[in-house]
Each structure stands twice: as C-alpha cells, then as structure tokens.
GROMACS .gro file of C-alpha atoms in nm:
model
  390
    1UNK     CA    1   0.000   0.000   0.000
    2UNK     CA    2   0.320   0.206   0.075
    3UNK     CA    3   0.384   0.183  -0.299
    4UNK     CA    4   0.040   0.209  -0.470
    5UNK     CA    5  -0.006   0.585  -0.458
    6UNK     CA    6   0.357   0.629  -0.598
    7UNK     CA    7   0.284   0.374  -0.837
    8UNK     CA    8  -0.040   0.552  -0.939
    9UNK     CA    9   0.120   0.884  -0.958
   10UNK     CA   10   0.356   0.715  -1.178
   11UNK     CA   11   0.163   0.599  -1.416
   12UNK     CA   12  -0.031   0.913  -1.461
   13UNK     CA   13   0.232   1.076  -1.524
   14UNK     CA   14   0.428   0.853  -1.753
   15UNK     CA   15   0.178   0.632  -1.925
   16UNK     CA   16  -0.042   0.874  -2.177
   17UNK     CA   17  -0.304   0.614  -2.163
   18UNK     CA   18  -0.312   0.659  -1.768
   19UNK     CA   19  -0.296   1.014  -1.805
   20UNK     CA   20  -0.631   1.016  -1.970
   21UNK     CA   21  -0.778   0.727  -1.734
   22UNK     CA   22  -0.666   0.844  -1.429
   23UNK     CA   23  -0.727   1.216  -1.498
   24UNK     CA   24  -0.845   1.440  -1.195
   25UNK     CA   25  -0.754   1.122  -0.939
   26UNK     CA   26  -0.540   1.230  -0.636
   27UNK     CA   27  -0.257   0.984  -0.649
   28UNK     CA   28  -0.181   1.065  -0.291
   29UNK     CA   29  -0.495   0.900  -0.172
   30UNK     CA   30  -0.499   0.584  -0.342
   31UNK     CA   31  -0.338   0.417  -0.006
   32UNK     CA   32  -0.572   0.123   0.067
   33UNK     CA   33  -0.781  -0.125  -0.122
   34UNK     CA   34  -1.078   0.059  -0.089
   35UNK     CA   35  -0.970   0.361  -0.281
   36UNK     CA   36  -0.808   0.171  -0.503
   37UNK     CA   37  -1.172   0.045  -0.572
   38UNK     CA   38  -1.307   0.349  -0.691
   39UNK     CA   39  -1.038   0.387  -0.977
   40UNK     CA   40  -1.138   0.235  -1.327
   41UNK     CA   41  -1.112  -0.166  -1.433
   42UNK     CA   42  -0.838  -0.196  -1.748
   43UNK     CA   43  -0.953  -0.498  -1.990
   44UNK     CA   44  -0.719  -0.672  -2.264
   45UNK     CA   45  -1.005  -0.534  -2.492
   46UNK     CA   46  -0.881  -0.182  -2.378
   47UNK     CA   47  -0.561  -0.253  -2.426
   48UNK     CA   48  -0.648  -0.375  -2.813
   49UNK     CA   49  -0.826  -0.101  -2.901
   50UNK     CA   50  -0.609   0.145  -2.764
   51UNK     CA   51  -0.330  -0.044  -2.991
   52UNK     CA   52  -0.449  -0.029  -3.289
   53UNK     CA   53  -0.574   0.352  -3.260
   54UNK     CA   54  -0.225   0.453  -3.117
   55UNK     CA   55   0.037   0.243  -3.291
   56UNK     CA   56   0.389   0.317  -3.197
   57UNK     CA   57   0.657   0.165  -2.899
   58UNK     CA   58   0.425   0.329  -2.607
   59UNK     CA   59   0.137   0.028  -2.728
   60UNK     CA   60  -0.127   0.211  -2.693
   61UNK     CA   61  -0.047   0.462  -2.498
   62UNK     CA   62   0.004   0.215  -2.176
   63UNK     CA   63   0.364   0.159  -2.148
   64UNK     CA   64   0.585   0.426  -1.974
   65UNK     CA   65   0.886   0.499  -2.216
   66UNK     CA   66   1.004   0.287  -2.525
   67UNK     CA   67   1.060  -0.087  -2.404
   68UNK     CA   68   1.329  -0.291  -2.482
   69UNK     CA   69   1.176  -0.577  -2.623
   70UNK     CA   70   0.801  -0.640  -2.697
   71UNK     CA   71   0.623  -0.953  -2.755
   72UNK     CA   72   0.272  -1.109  -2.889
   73UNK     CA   73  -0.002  -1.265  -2.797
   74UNK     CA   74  -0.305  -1.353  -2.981
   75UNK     CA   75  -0.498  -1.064  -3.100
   76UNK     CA   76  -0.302  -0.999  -3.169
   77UNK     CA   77  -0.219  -0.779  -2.874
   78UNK     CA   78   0.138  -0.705  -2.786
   79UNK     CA   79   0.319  -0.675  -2.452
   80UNK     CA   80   0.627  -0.522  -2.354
   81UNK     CA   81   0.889  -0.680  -2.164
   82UNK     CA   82   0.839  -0.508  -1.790
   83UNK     CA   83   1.146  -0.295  -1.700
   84UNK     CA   84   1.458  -0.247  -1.922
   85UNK     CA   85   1.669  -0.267  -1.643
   86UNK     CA   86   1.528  -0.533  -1.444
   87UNK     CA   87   1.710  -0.835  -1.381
   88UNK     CA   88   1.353  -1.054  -1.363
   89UNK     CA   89   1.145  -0.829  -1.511
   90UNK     CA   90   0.867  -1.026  -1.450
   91UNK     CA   91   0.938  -1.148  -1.117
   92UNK     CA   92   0.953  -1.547  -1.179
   93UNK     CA   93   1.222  -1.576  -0.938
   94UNK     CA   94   1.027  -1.628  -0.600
   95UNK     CA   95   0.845  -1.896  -0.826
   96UNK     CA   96   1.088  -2.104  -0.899
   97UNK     CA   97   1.266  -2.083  -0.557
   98UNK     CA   98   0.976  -2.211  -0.392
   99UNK     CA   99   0.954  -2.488  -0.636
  100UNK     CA  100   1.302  -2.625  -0.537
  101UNK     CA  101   1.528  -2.491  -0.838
  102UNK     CA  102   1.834  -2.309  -0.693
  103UNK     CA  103   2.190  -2.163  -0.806
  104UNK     CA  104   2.386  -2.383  -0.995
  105UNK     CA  105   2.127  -2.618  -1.138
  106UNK     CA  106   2.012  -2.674  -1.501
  107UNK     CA  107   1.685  -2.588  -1.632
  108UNK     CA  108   1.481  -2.732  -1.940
  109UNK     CA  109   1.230  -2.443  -2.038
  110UNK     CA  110   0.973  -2.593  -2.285
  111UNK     CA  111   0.811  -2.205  -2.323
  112UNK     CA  112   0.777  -2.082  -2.649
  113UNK     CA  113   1.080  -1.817  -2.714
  114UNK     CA  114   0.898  -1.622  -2.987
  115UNK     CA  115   0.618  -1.380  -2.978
  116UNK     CA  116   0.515  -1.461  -2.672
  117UNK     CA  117   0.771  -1.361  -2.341
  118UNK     CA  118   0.670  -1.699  -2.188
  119UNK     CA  119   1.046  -1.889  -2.254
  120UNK     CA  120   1.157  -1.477  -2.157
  121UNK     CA  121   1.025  -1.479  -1.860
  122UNK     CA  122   1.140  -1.843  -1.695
  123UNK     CA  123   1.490  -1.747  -1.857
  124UNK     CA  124   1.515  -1.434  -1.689
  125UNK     CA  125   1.392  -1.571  -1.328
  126UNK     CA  126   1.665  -1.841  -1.358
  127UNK     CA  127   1.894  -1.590  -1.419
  128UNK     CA  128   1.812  -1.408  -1.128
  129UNK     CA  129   1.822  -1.737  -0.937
  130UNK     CA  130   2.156  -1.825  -1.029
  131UNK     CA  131   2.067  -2.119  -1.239
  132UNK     CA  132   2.131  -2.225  -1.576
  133UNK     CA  133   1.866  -2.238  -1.849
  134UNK     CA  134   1.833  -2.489  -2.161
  135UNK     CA  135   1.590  -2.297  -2.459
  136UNK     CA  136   1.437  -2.610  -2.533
  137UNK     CA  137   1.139  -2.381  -2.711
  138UNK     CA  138   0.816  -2.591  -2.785
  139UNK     CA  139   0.792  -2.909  -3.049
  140UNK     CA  140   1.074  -3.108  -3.170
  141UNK     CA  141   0.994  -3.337  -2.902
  142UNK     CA  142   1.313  -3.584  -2.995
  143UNK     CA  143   1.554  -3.323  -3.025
  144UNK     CA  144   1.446  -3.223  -2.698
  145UNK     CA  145   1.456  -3.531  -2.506
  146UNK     CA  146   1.806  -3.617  -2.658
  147UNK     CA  147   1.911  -3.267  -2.462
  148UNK     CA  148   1.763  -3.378  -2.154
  149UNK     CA  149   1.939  -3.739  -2.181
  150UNK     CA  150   2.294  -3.523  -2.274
  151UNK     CA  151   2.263  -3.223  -2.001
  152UNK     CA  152   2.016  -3.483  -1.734
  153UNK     CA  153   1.868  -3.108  -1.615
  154UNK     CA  154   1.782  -3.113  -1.237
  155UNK     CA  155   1.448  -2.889  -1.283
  156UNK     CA  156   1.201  -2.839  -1.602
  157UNK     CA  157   1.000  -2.513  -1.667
  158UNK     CA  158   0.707  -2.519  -1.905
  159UNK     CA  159   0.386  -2.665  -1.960
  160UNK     CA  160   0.251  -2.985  -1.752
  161UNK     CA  161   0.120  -3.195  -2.113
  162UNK     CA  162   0.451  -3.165  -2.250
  163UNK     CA  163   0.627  -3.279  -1.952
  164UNK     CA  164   0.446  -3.561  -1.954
  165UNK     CA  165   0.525  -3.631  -2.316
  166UNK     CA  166   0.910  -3.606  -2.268
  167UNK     CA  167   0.840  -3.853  -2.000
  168UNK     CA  168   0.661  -4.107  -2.138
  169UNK     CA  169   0.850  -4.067  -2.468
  170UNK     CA  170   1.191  -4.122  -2.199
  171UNK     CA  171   1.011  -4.444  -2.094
  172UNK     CA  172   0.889  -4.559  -2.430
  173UNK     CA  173   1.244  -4.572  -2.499
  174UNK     CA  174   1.408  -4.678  -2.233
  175UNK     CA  175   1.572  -4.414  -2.128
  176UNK     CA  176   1.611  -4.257  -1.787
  177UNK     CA  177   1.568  -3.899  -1.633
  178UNK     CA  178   1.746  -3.964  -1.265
  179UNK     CA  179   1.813  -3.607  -1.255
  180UNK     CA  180   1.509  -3.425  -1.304
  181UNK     CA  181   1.397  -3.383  -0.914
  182UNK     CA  182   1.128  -3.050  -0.987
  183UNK     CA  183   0.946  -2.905  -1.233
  184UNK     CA  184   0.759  -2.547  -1.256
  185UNK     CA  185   0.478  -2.550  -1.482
  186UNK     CA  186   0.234  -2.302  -1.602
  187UNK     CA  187   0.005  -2.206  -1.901
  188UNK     CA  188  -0.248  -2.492  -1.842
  189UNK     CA  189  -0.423  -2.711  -1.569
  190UNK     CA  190  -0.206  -2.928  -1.359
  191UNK     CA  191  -0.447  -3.090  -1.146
  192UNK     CA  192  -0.389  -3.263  -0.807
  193UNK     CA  193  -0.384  -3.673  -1.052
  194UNK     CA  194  -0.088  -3.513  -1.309
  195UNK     CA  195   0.072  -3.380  -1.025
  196UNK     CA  196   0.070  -3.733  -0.796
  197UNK     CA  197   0.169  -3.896  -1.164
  198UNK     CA  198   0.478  -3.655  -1.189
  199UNK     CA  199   0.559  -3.735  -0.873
  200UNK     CA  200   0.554  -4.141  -0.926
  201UNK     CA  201   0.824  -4.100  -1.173
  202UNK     CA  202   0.993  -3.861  -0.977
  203UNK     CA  203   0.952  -3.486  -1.031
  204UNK     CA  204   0.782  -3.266  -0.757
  205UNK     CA  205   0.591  -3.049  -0.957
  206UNK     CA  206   0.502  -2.714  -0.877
  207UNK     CA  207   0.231  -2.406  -1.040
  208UNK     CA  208   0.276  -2.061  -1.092
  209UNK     CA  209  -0.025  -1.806  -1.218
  210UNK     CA  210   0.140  -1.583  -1.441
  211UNK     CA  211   0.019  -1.354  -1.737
  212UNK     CA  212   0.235  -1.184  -2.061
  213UNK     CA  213   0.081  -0.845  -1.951
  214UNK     CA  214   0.135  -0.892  -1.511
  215UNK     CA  215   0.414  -1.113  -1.524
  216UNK     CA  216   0.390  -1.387  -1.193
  217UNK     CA  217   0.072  -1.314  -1.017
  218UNK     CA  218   0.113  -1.617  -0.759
  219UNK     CA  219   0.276  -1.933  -0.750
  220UNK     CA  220   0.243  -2.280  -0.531
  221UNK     CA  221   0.449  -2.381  -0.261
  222UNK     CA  222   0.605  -2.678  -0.042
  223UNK     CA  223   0.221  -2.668   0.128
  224UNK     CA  224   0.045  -2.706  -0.153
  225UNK     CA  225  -0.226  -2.514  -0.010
  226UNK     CA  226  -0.298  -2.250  -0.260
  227UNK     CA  227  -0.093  -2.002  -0.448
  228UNK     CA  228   0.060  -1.740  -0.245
  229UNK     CA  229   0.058  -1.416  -0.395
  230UNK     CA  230   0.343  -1.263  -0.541
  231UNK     CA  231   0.466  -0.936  -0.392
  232UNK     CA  232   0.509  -0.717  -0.693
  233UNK     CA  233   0.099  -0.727  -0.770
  234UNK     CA  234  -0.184  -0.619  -0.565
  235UNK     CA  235  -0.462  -0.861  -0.637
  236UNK     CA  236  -0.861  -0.773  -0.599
  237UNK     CA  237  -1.095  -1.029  -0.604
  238UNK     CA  238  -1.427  -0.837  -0.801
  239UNK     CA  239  -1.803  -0.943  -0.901
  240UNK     CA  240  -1.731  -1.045  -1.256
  241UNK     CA  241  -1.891  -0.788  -1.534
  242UNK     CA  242  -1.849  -0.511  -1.235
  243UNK     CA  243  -1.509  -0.358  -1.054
  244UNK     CA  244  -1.711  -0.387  -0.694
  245UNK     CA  245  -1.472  -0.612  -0.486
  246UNK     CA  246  -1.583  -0.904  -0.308
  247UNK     CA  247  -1.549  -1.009   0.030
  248UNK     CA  248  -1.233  -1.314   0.110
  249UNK     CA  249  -1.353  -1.682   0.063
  250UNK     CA  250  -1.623  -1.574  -0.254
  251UNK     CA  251  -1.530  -1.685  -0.608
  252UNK     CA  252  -1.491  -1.345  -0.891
  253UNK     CA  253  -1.249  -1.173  -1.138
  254UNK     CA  254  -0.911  -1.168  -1.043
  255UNK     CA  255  -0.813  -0.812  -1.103
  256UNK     CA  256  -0.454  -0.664  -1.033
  257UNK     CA  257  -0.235  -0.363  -1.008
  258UNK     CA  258   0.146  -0.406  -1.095
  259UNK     CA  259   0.434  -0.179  -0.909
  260UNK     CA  260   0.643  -0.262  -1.216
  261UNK     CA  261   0.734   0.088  -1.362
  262UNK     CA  262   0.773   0.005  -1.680
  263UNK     CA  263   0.431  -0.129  -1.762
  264UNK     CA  264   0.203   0.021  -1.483
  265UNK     CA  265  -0.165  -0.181  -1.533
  266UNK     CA  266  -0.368  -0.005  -1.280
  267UNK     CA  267  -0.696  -0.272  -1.183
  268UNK     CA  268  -0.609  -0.461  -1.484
  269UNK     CA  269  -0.912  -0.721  -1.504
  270UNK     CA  270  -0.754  -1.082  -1.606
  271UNK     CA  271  -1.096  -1.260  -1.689
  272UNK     CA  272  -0.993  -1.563  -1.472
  273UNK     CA  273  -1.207  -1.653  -1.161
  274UNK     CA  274  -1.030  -1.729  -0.834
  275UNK     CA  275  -1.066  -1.668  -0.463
  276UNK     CA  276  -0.893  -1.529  -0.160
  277UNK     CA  277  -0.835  -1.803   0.119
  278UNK     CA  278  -0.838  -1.745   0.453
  279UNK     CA  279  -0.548  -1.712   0.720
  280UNK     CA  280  -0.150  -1.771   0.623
  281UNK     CA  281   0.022  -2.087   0.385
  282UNK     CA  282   0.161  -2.337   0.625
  283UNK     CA  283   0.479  -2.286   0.480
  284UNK     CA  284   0.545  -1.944   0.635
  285UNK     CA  285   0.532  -1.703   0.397
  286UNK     CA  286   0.276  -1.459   0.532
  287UNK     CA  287   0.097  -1.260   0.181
  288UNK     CA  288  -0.243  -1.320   0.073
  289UNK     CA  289  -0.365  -1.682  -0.104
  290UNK     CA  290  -0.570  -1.793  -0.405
  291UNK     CA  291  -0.758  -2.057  -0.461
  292UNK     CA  292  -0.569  -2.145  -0.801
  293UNK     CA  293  -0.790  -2.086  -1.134
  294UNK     CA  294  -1.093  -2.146  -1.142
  295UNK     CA  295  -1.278  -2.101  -1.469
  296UNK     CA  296  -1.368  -1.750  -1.676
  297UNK     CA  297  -1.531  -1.434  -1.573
  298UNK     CA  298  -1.606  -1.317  -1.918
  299UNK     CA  299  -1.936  -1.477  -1.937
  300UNK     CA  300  -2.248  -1.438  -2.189
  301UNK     CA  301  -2.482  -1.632  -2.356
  302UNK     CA  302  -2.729  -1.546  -2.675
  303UNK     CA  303  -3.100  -1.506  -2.616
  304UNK     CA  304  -3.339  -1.454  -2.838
  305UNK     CA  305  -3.124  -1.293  -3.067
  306UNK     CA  306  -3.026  -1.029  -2.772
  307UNK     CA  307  -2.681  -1.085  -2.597
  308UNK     CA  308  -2.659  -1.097  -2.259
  309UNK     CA  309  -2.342  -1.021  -2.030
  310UNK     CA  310  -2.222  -1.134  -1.678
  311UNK     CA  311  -2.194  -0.761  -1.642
  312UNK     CA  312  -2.558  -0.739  -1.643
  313UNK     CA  313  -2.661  -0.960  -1.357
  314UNK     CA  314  -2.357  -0.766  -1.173
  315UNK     CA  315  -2.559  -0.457  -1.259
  316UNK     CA  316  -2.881  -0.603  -1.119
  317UNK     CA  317  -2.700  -0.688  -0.785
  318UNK     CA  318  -2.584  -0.368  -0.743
  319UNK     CA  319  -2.908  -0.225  -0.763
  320UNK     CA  320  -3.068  -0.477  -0.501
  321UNK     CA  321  -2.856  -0.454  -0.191
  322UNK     CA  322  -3.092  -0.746  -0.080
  323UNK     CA  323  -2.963  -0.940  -0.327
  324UNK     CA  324  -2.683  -1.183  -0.193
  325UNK     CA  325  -2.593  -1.361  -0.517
  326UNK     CA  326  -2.796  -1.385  -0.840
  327UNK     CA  327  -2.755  -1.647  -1.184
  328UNK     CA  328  -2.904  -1.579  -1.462
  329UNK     CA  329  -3.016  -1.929  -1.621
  330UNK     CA  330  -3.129  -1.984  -1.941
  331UNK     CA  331  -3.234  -2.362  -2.097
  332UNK     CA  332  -3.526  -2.449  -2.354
  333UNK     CA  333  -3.489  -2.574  -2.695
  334UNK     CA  334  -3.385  -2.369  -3.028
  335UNK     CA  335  -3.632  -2.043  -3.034
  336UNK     CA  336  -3.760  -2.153  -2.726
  337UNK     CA  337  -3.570  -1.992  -2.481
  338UNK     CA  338  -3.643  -2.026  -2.113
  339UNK     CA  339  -3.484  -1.736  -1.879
  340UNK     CA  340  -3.473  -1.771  -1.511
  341UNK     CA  341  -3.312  -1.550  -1.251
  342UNK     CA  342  -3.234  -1.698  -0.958
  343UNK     CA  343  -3.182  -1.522  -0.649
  344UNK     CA  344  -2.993  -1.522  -0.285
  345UNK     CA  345  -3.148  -1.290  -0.042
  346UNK     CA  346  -2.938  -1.181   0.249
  347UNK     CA  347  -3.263  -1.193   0.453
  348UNK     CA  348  -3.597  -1.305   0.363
  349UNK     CA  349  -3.809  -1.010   0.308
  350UNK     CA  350  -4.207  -0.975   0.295
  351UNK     CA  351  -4.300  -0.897   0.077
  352UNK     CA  352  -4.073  -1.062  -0.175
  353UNK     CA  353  -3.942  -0.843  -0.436
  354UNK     CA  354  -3.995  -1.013  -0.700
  355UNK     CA  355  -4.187  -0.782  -0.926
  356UNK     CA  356  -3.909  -0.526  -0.824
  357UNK     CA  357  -3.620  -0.769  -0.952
  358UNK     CA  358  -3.850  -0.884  -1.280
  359UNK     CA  359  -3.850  -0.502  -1.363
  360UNK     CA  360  -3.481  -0.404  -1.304
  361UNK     CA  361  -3.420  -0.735  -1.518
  362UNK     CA  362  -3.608  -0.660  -1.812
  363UNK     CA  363  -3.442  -0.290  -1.761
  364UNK     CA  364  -3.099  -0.435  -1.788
  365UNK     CA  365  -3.133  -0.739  -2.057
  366UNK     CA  366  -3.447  -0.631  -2.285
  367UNK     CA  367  -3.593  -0.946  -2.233
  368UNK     CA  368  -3.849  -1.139  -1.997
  369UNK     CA  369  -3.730  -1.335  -1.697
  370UNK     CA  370  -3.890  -1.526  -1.420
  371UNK     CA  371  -3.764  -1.489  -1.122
  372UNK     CA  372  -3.654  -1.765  -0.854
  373UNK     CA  373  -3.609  -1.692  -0.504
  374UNK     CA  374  -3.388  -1.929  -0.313
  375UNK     CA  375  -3.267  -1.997   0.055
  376UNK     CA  376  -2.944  -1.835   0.143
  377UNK     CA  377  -2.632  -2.096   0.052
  378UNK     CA  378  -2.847  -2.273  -0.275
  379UNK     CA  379  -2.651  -2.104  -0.529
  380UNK     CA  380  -2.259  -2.252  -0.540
  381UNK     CA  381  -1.974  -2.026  -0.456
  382UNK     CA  382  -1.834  -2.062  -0.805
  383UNK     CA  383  -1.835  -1.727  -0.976
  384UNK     CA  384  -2.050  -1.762  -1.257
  385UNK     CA  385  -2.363  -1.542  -1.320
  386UNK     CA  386  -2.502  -1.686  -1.603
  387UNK     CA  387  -2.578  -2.032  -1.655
  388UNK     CA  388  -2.678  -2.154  -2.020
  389UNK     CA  389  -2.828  -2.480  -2.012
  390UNK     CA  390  -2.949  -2.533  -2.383
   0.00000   0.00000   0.00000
C-alpha cells in the first residue's frame, strides 16, 4: 500500500493512456484497497483497441517509455517486456525458488521463445536465481529429449502436457531422467492426478499463475495449499462484469495492479475466476492466497437474438442490496428460450421483491425473466452469473 499511490502517480504521469484514465484522481490518496476500488477496471479489450488507434513503442499509450523488447499474444495484442533494467522483469524468481530450483542447477524451459515472453520470462527468473537455463522452445519433441538425456537437467519449466510427453517418450524408450527432481509449470491445468503422476516417476511439480501483460501473479508452494501471492501485484478479487470487490472466501475476477514501472496496469481485469483463502500458507510465507484458477469471468450467452453479459446480472445486484448472489439461467430448446433468474437474499423479506427484480431485469437485458427466489447458501460459490443450459 506504501507503494500504490507512488505507483499511481507514476503511471499518470508517464503512461499517456493513464494520463487520460486516471485524470483528476489524487494519487496521494490511493493508499488502501478501498480507494483503489473506486479507480477504473483496465480490460485486454482496452488494451487492443487502444493499440491499434495509437500504434507506436508506447502500445497504446500504456507503457511508460520505449521498451526494450516487446512480444505477442493472440490478438493480436502485444506486450512489452516489464522494465529495461530489471534483472527478472517479470518477477519469476520467488516462483521457482519455492519450487526447489536453486543456483547452480540446469533448467529445461519448454516455453515458447517467440512472440510470446513466456520462454523470456522463466529465462530471466533463472537468471536471477543463479541457475542455468536450456531454450528447449516448444515441439521437436526428440531433439528435446536427446538434450535432456545429454545435459540430465535437475528442474524443467514449461507446460505440464509436454512434460508428460518427454516422459513417457523417456520411458517408451528406455531411457532414464534420474536427474530431473522438480518441475515449474504453467500455461495450463495441472491438477492434483498429473501432479501425484509426476511425482511417481519422480519430479515434484510445482504451479505458478502468471500472465504476458502482469508477469507472476502467484505461484504454489512446499504446502500445496494454494498459491501465495506474489509481492510485486496487488490482487482484488471483483463481481465479474463489475469492478465492486468481493469479500475473502467468494469466487470473482481476479483483477490486479502491478508496481512494475515500466508497464504500470492499474486494476487490470484478467478474466480468470479465483478466490482469496483465509489465514497464512503453512509454509510461512505470510501474503495473501488464491484458490488457483478457477474457470472465466467473461461470461455471456445469446437469447433470443439479444446478448446478454455477466456484467448485467452484476448490474442487477448492485441495484438490489438485498440481493446476496444472483444467476441468470437460461435452458429451452432452439427459439424456445427459457430465462430464469435466480436469487440469494441476504434476509428473507415480505414482501418478496420479485416484481421489483422482474422489472430491473427486463431494464438491464431487454428481455423477460422469471424470477426464482432461493434460501441463502443454494446457489454454489463458483463465480459464474449466467448459466446456459441449452
């Protein structure tokens, strides 16, 4: 918090983009999470459009100064790489320590080393760390394993599905990997059955949450009780389709503000669902938890030839402060739609608004929807708002 109204003055200042978003804001308050609240959400779709209307080395108008490098991802939308100067510019190096890797050991990175700053970013971490780095890049799946049988690496950075294809290629073969002990792996699901298979052949495998535009947002550890937040980022937890933020333990848009200088996203809205946990990770270190990934806040469905966004139901909450949670569902067959709101009261109320919420619905989506009041605790604490069941 120390560093969030510097970091906000900063960007303001430095970031034309900012300039414009941020105009009129007193930096010098922005010193908690609640004022932080009240500035604007940033979306990649922002970020796009501001892109291609302003195309030069600033992207957009975003970035604060010329970058050094700048890479791609599909959009295309292009991302520069953090800080010039930094030596992990995007802060992999806690990351990797806490999955095991350390000074003097080899690492096979399977991330791809062009247009996107994945392979960048695990390079530059290790480099930080003191360890040594192998650009394995991705495909050429032989060549690759005939590097790991040469160099016998004693950690692997990359995706989990192609780890598991070097290994069972290894063992296909009849060849042996005694020295790969730990693996950090990112850009897809690893869940808790991969992991326990990694771990039969002998690689502890560890996550990291990590973006081309944030750089590491969290990463596992030794407890394997969440992913503890990385302390470059301040993370939000917000009612997908809104920028209201929710309370620790319930499921919304993972939204976060990066201290890096040289790319300063202000309540940059990742799309990905997650949740605070409660209380510190047995393994000591002390800054906030999430629940891992848990699905996609950009949610919509098609009804009736209207479109209708998470960001409407988000809407509709906000206007009932009754309201505890609220789904929009919508089933039936082709041209038959069937809509259905259904509603989490913090209290029971008589009488029920129900007529209130059928209004403020049909205000918000242009359509007709029932509504469906239910005891508190019915609806999952899963993040989604709309449900399309056709």
């Amino acid at each position: 918090m120390a560093a969030l109204p510097l970091q906000v003055a900063h960007a303001q200042a430095s970031s034309p983009a900012y300039g414009e978003l941020l105009a009129g804001i007193d930096a010098a308050a922005i010193t908690s999470r609640a004022a932080l609240a009240t500035l604007p959400l940033t979306r990649k779709s922002s970020l796009a459009a501001a892109q291609s209307a302003r195309r030069s080395l600033r992207l957009g108008g975003f970035a604060a100064g010329a970058p050094r490098r700048i890479f791609q991802s599909p959009g295309p939308l292009y991302e520069p790489e953090p800080d010039a100067d930094g030596v992990d510019p995007w802060r992999v190096i806690r990351a990797l320590h806490a999955a095991g890797i350390r000074a003097g050991q080899l690492a096979h990175v399977s991330f791809s080393y062009h247009l996107t700053p994945a392979g960048a970013m695990m390079e530059a971490g290790l480099r930080a760390l003191g360890a040594a780095s192998f650009p394995g890049g991705v495909g050429n799946t032989e060549l690759q394993l005939q590097a790991m049988l040469d160099l016998q690496p004693e950690a692997y950075a990359g995706t989990p599905s192609f780890l598991r294809i070097l290994l069972e290629k290894a063992a296909e073969a009849g060849h042996a990997l005694p020295s790969l002990k730990r693996a950090l792996v990112s850009g897809e699901a690893c869940p808790p059955p991969l992991v326990a298979w990694f771990a039969e052949r002998g690689v502890d495998a560890y996550q990291c949450y990590a973006t081309a535009d944030l750089g590491l947002i969290a990463y596992q550890t030794a407890a394997r009780d969440g992913l503890v937040v990385d302390e470059g980022v301040i993370v939000e937890i917000v009612r997908p389709g809104s920028g209201e933020p929710l309370p620790d333990g319930e499921v919304g848009e993972v939204v976060v503000t990066t201290l890096s200088p040289g790319y300063p996203l202000i309540r940059f809205a990742t799309g990905d669902l997650s949740a605070v946990m409660p209380g510190a990770s047995p393994c000591g270190r002390t800054n906030q938890r999430l629940r891992g990934w848990l699905g996609r806040a950009d949610q919509s469905a098609k009804v009736r030839g209207m479109f209708v966004h998470a960001g409407q139901v988000a809407d509709l909450v906000k206007r009932h402060p009754e309201v505890r949670r609220a789904r929009l569902v919508v089933s039936g067959e082709l041209a038959q739609d069937q809509v259905v709101l259904q509603v989490e009261m913090w209290k029971p109320t008589t009488p029920a608004p129900v007529e209130s919420l059928m209004l403020t619905a049909r205000d918000l989506t242009k359509l007709r929807v029932e509504i469906e009041l239910l005891p508190e605790g019915s609806l999952p604490n899963d993040g989604k708002l709309i449900e399309d069941r056709r």
